[in-house]
Short mmCIF file of C-alpha atoms in Angstrom, two decimals:
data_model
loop_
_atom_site.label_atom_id
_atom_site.label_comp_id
_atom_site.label_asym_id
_atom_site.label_seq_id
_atom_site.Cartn_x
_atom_site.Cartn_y
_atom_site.Cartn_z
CA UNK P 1 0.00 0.00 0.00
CA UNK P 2 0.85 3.35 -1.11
CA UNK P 3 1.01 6.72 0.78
CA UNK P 4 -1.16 9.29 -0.32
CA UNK P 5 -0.12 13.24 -0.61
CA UNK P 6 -1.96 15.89 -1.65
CA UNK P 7 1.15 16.71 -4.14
CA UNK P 8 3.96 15.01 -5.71
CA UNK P 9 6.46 15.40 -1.63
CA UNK P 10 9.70 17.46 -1.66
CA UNK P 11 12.07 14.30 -1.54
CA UNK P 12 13.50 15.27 1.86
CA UNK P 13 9.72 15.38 3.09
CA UNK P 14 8.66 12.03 2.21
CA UNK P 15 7.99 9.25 4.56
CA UNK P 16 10.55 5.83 3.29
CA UNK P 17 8.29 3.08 2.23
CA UNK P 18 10.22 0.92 4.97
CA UNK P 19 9.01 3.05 7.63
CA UNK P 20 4.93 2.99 6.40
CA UNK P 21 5.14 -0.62 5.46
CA UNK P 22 6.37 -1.54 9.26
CA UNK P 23 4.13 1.06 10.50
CA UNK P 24 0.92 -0.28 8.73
CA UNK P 25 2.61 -4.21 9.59
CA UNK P 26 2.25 -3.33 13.16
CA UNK P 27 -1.08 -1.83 13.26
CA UNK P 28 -3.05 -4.66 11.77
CA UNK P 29 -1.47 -7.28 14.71
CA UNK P 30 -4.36 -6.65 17.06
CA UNK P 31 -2.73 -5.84 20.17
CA UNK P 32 -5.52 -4.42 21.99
CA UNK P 33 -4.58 -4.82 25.63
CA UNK P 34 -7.07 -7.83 26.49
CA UNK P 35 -5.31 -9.22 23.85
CA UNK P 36 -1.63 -11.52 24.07
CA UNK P 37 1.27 -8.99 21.98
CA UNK P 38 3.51 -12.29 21.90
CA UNK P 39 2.70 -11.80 17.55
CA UNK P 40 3.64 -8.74 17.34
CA UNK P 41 6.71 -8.67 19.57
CA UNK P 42 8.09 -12.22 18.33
CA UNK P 43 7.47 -10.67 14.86
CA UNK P 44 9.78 -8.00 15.90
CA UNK P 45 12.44 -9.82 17.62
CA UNK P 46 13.01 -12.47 14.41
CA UNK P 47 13.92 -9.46 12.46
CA UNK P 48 16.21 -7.54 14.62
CA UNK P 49 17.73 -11.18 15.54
CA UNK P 50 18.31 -11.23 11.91
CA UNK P 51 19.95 -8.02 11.49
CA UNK P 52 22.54 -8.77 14.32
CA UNK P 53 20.87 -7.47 17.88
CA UNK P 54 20.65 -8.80 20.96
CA UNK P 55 17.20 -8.87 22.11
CA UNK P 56 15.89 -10.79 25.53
CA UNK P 57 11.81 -11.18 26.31
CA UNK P 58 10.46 -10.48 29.75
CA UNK P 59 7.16 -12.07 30.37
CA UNK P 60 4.38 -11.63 32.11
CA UNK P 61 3.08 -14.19 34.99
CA UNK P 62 1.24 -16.23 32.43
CA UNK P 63 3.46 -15.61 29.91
CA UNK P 64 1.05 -14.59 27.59
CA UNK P 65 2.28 -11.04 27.10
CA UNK P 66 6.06 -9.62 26.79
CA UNK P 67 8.76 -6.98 26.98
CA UNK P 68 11.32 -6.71 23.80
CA UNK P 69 14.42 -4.83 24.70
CA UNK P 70 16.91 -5.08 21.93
CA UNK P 71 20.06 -3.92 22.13
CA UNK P 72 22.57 -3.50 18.56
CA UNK P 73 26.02 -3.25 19.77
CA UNK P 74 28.58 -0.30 19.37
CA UNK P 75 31.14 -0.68 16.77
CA UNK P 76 33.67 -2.25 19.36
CA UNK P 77 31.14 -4.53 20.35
CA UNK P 78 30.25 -2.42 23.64
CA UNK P 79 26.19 -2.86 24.73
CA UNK P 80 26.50 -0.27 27.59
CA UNK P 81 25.41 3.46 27.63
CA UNK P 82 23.51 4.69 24.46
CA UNK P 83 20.13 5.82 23.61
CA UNK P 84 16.89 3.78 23.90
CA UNK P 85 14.21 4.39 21.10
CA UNK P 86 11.29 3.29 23.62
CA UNK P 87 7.28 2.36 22.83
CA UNK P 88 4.37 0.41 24.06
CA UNK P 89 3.12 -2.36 21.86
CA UNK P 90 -0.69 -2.73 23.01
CA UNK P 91 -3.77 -0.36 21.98
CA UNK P 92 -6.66 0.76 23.94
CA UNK P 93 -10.18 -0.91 22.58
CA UNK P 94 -12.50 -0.41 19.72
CA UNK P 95 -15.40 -1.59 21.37
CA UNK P 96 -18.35 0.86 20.81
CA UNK P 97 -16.88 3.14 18.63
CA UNK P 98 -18.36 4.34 14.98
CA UNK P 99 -15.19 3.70 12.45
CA UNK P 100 -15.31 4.24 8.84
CA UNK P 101 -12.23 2.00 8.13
CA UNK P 102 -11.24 -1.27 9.56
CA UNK P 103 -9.64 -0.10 11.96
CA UNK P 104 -6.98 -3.38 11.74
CA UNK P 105 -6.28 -2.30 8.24
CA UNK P 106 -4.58 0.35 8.29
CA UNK P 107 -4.94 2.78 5.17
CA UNK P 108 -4.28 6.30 4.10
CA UNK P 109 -6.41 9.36 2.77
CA UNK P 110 -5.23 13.01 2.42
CA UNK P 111 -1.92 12.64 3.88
CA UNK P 112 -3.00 10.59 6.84
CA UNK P 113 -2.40 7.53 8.14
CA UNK P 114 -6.02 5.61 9.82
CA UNK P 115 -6.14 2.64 11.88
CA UNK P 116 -5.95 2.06 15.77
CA UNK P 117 -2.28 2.68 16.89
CA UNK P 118 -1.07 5.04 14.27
CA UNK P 119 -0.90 7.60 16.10
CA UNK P 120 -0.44 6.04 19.79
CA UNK P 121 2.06 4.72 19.23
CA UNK P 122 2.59 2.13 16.62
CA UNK P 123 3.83 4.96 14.47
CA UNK P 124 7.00 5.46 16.31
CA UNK P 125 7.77 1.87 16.23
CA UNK P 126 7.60 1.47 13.12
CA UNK P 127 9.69 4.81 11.69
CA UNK P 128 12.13 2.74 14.49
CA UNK P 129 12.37 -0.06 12.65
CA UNK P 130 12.31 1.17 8.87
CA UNK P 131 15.35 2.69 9.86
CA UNK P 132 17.15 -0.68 11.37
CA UNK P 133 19.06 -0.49 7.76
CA UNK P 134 20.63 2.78 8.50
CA UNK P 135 21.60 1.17 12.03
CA UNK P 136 23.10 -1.57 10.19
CA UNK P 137 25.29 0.41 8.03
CA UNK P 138 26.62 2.85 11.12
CA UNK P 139 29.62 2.83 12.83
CA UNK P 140 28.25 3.82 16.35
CA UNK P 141 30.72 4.82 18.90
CA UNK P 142 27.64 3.93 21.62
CA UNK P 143 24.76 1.06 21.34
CA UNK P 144 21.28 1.30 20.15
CA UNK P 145 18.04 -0.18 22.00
CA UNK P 146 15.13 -0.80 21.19
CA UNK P 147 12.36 -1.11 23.45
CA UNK P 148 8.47 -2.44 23.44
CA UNK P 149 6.56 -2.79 26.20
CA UNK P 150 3.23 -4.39 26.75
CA UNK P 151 -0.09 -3.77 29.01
CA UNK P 152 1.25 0.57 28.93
CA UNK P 153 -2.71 1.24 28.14
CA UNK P 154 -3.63 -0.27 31.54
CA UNK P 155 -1.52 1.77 33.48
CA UNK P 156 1.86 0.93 32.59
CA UNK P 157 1.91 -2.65 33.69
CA UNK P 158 4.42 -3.96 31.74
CA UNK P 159 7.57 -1.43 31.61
CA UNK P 160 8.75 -2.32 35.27
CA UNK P 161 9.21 -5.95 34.39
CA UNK P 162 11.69 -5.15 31.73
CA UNK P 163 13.38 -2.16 33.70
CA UNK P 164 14.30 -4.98 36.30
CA UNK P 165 15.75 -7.53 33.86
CA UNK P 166 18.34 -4.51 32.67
CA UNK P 167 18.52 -3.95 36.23
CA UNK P 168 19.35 -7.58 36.73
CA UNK P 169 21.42 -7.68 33.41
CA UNK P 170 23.27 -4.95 34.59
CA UNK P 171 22.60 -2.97 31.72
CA UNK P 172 22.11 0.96 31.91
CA UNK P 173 21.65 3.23 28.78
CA UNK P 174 22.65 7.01 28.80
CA UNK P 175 19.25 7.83 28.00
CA UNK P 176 15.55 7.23 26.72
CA UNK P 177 13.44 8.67 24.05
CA UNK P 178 9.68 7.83 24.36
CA UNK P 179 7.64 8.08 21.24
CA UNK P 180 4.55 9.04 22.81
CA UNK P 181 2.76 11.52 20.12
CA UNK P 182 3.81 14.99 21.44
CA UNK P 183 3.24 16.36 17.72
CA UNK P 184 7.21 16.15 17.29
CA UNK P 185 7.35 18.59 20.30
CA UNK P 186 10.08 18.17 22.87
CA UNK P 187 8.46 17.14 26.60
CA UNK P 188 10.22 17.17 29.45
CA UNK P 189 7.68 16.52 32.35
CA UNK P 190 4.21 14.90 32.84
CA UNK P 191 1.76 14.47 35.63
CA UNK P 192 2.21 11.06 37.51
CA UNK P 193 -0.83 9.15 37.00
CA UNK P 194 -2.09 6.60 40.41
CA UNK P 195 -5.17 4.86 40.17
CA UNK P 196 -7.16 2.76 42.81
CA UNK P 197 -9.88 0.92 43.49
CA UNK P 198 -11.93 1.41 46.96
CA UNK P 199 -14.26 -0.96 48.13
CA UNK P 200 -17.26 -0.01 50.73
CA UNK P 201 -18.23 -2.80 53.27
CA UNK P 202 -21.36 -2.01 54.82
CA UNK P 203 -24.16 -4.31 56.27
CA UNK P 204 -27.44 -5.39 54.40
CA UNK P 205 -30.78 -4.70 55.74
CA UNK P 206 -34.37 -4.16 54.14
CA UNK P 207 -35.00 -0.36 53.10
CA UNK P 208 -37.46 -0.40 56.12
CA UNK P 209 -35.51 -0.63 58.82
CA UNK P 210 -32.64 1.42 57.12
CA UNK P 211 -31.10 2.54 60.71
CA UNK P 212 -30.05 -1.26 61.54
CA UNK P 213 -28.02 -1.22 57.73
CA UNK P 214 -25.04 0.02 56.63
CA UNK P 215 -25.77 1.53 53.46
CA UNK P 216 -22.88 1.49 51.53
CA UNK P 217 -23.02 3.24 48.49
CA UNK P 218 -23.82 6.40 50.57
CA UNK P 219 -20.73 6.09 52.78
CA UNK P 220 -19.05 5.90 49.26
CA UNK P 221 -20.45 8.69 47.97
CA UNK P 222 -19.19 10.86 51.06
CA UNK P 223 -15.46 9.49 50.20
CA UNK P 224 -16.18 10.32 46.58
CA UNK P 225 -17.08 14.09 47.79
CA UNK P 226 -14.19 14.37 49.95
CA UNK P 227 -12.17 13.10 46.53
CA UNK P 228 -13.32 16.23 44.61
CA UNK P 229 -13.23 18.85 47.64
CA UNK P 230 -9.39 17.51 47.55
CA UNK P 231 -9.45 18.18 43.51
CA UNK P 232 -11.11 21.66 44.08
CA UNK P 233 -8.36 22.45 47.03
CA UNK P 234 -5.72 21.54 44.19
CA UNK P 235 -7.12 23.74 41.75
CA UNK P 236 -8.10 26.99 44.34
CA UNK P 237 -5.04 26.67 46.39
CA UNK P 238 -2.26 25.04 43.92
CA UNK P 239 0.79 23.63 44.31
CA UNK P 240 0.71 25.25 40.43
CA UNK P 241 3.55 24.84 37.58
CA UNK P 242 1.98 26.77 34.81
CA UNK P 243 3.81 25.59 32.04
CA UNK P 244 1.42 22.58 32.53
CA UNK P 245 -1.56 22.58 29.81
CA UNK P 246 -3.42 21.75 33.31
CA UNK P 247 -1.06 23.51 36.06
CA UNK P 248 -2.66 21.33 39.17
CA UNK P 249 -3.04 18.36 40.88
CA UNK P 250 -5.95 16.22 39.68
CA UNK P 251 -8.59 14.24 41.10
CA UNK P 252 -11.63 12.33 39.99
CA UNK P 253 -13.65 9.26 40.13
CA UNK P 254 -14.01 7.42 36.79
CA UNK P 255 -16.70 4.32 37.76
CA UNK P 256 -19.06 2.79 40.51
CA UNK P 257 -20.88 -0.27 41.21
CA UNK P 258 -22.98 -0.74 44.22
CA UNK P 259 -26.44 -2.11 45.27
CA UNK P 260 -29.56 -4.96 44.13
CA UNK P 261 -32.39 -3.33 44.34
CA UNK P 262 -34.07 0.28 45.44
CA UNK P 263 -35.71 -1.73 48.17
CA UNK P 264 -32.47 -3.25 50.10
CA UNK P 265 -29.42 -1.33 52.10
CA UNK P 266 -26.69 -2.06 49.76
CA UNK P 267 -23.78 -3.89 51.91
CA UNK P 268 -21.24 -3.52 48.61
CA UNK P 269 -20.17 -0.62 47.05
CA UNK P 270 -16.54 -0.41 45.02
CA UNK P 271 -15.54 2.68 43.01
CA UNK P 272 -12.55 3.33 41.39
CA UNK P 273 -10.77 6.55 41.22
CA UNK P 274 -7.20 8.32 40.50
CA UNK P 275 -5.13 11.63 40.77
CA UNK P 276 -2.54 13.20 39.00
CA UNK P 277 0.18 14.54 41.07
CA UNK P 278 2.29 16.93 39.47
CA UNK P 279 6.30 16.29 39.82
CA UNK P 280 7.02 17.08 43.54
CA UNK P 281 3.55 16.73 44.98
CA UNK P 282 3.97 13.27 46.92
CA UNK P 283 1.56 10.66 45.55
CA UNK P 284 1.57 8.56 48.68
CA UNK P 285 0.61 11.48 50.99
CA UNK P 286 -2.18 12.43 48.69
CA UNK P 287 -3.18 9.13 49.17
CA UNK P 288 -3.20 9.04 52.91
CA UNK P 289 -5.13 12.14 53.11
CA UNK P 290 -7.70 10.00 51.56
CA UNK P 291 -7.33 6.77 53.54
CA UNK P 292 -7.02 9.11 56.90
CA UNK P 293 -10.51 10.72 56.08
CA UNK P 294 -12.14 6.88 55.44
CA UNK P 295 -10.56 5.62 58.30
CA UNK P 296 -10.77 8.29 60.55
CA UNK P 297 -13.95 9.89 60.19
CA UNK P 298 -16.33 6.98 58.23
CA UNK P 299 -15.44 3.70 59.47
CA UNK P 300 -16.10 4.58 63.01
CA UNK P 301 -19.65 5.38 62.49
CA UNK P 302 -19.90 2.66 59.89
CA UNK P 303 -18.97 0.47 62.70
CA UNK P 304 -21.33 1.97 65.53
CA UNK P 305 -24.09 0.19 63.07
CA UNK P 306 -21.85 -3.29 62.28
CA UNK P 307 -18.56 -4.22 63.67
CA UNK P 308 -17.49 -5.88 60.24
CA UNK P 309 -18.01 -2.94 57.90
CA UNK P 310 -14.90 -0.98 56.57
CA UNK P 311 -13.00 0.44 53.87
CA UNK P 312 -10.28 -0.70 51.91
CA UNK P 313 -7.93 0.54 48.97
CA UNK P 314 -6.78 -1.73 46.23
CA UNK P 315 -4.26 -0.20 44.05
CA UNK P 316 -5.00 -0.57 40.23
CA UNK P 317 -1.91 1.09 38.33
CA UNK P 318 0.52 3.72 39.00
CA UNK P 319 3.31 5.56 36.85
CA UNK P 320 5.42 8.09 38.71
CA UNK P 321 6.04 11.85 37.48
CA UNK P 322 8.51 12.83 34.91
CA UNK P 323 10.58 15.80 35.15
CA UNK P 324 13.65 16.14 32.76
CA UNK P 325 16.50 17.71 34.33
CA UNK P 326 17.54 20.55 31.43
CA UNK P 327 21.16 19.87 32.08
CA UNK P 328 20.66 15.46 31.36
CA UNK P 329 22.52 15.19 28.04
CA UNK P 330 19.62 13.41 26.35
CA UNK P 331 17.42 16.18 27.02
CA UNK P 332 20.04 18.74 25.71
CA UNK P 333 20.54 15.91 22.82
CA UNK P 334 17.18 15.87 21.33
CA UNK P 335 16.50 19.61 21.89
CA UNK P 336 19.51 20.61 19.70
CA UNK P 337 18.56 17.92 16.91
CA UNK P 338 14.34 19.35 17.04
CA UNK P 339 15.61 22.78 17.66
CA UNK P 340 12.79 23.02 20.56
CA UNK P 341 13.74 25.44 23.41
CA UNK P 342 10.38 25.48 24.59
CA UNK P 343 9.58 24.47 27.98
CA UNK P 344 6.25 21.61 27.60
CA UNK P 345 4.78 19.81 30.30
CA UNK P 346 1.54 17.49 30.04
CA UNK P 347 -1.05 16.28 31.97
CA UNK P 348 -0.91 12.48 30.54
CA UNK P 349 1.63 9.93 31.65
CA UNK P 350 3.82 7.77 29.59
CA UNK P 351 6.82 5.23 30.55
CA UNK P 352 9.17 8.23 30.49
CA UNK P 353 8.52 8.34 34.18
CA UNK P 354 9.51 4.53 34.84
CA UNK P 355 12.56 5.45 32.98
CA UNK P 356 13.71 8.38 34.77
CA UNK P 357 13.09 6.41 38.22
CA UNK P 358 15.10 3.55 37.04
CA UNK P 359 18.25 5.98 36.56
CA UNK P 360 17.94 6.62 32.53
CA UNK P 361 17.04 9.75 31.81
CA UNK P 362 13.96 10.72 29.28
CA UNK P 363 12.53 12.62 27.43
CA UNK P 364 9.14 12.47 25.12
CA UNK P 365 9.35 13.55 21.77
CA UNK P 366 7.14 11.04 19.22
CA UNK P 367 4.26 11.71 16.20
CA UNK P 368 0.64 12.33 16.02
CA UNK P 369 -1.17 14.12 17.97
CA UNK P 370 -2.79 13.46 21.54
CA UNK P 371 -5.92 15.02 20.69
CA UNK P 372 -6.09 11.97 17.96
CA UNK P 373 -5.48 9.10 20.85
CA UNK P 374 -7.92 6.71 21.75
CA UNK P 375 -10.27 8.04 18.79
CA UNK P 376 -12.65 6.41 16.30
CA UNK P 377 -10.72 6.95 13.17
CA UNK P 378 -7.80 7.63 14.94
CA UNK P 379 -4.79 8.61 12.57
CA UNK P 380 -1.25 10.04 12.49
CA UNK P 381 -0.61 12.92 9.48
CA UNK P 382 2.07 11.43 7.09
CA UNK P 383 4.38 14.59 7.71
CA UNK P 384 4.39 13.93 11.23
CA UNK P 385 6.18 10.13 10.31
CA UNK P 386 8.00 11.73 7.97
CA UNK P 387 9.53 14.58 10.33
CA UNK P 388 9.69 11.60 13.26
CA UNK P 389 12.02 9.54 10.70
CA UNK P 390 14.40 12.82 9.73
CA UNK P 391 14.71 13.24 13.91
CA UNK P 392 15.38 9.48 14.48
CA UNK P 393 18.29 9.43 11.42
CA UNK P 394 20.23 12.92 13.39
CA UNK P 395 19.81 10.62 16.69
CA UNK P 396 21.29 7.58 14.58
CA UNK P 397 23.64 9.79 13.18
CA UNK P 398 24.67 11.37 16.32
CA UNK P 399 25.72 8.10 18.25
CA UNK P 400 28.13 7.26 15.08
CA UNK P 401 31.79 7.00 15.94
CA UNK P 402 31.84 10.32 13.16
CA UNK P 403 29.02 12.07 14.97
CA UNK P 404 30.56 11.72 18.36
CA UNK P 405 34.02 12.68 17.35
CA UNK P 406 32.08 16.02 16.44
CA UNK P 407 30.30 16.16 19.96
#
């Protein structure tokens, strides 16, 4: 399948055919998240095998999903240091959404690529791996990696399990570059994102005699109120960084379940919510501010009523904060090479944050746009692959025994 402009391209404008046809490869491989990745990421690792890199799987506990880190070795045959070209593999769902395409067949229209993943992230990926020739054919004075992760959709699930084997393999890159679309644009921080689940114990009774129950979707509701007062102190009375497109902490609940009939004191009521701290604001003391209002001002009169009803917290996902220090060389690395001074900070959370917390500095810079994420007829513009794959050949270029001489 062809590309389609609106105009015969300027030659150093056009996306390779390498780049689209591994792009549209890895976008029809179903790798929604309820879904097992080992297809796409075995795919993956046969090739790379094949064109000389070391690449090692880390599994998860049923083995039905899996990390690919691979790792091409400097010139001299050194695989520590360099630059990892990082992405997640899986794609949020389809399910109820109106598409006009297939979105598992990936095509193009007016200088866009459709399909799910194009634009988060599968686009990336696969600029990454249309340019595994040009990796071939360099003399790098540091490594290359590679890096896919699984289960990122579901709150970054998969990442830490292949940050330990490196840990384990005592391998540790200079730096990371996560391909998250940021519209080309250089990011340097993001929100950490902490989700959780809380589940309301209260004690059944007929809606008669409602003082002998414990009702508790109401006792959930309160903690779901005290939740948003704590997202409205946030917003009135900061901590701020306004070069955040939303300069506060966040807070919200996203779902509920609770109750049988209209007629019975519901005993069960579980609702699951999350916050996003900005870098600095402590996660876990958010948190406790939480737990400390359940367990220090509801339980107690829960339990006047019934000795066994409670609160407890499950956690669901959490990704820490990123923020890029400016003087981290692969910060001031992919700033020269975009020519991006600009200070960006964003709201949504990405892997770059596992990265940085695992000692390897990050930084986001990938195609698409955000605002085209998670959409029916999700797609990433053409241009932005094309001006992904000029950025990835200077970072290529740059790690070459010539291009470090000159650094």
């Amino acid at each position: 399948m062809t590309h389609d402009h609106p105009g015969p391209p300027h030659p150093a404008a056009a996306l390779s055919q390498p780049a689209l046809d591994w792009t549209q490869r890895l976008v029809s491989l179903d790798t929604t998240s309820r879904n097992s990745n080992l297809g796409l990421v075995e795919t993956v690792r046969d090739h790379l095998r094949s064109e000389g890199f070391t690449c090692h799987l880390s599994y998860n506990a049923d083995g039905g999903k899996a990390n690919l880190f691979a790792t091409l070795a400097a010139a001299n045959g050194d695989t520590q240091g360099g630059i990892v070209l990082s992405g997640h593999t899986d794609v949020v769902p389809v399910d109820g959404q109106s598409w006009d395409t297939d979105p598992f067949c990936p095509s193009t229209k007016n200088g866009r690529l459709y399909g799910r993943g194009t634009c988060d992230m599968k686009g990336f990926l696969g600029v990454a791996l249309g340019l595994v020739p040009m990796l071939r054919q360099t003399a790098l004075a540091r490594p290359m990696h590679l890096a896919l992760s699984y289960d990122e959709e579901v709150g970054c699930a998969g990442a830490p399990g292949m940050l330990l084997d490196l840990q384990q393999r005592g391998l540790r890159p200079d730096g990371c570059i996560v391909g998250e679309p940021s519209s080309m644009r250089v990011i340097v921080a993001h929100k950490g994102m902490n989700a959780y689940r809380c589940c309301v114990t209260g004690h059944a009774a007929h809606s008669s005699l409602t003082p002998r129950g414990v009702n508790a979707i109401e006792y959930a509701a309160r903690l779901i109120c005290h939740i948003q007062d704590l997202a409205r102190e946030f917003e009135t009375q900061g901590p701020y960084d306004h070069a955040f497109d939303v300069p506060f902490t966040t807070a919200s609940t996203g779902t509920i379940r609770g109750g049988i009939a209209f007629n019975t004191v519901p005993d069960q009521c579980d609702f699951d919510f999350e916050f996003r701290n900005l870098p600095g604001c402590d996660a876990a003391q958010i948190l406790q501010r939480i737990r400390d209002y359940a367990e220090g001002s509801l339980v107690p009169r829960m339990r006047k009523i019934h000795a066994q009803a409670g609160i407890r917290f499950e956690p669901i996902s959490a990704s820490p904060a990123l923020d890029m220090a400016e003087q981290a060389a692969i910060h001031q690395l992919v700033r020269a090479l975009r020519r991006d001074r600009d200070t960006r900070k964003v709201a949504y959370g990405t892997e770059a944050g596992l990265f940085q917390q695992a000692g390897i500095p990050s930084v986001v810079c990938g195609p698409g746009s955000i605002e085209q994420a998670h959409k029916p007829n999700e797609y990433v513009e053409l241009e932005q692959l094309a001006s992904c794959e000029r950025f990835l050949r200077k970072v290529i270029a740059s790690q070459s025994v010539e291009g470090a001489a000159g650094t």
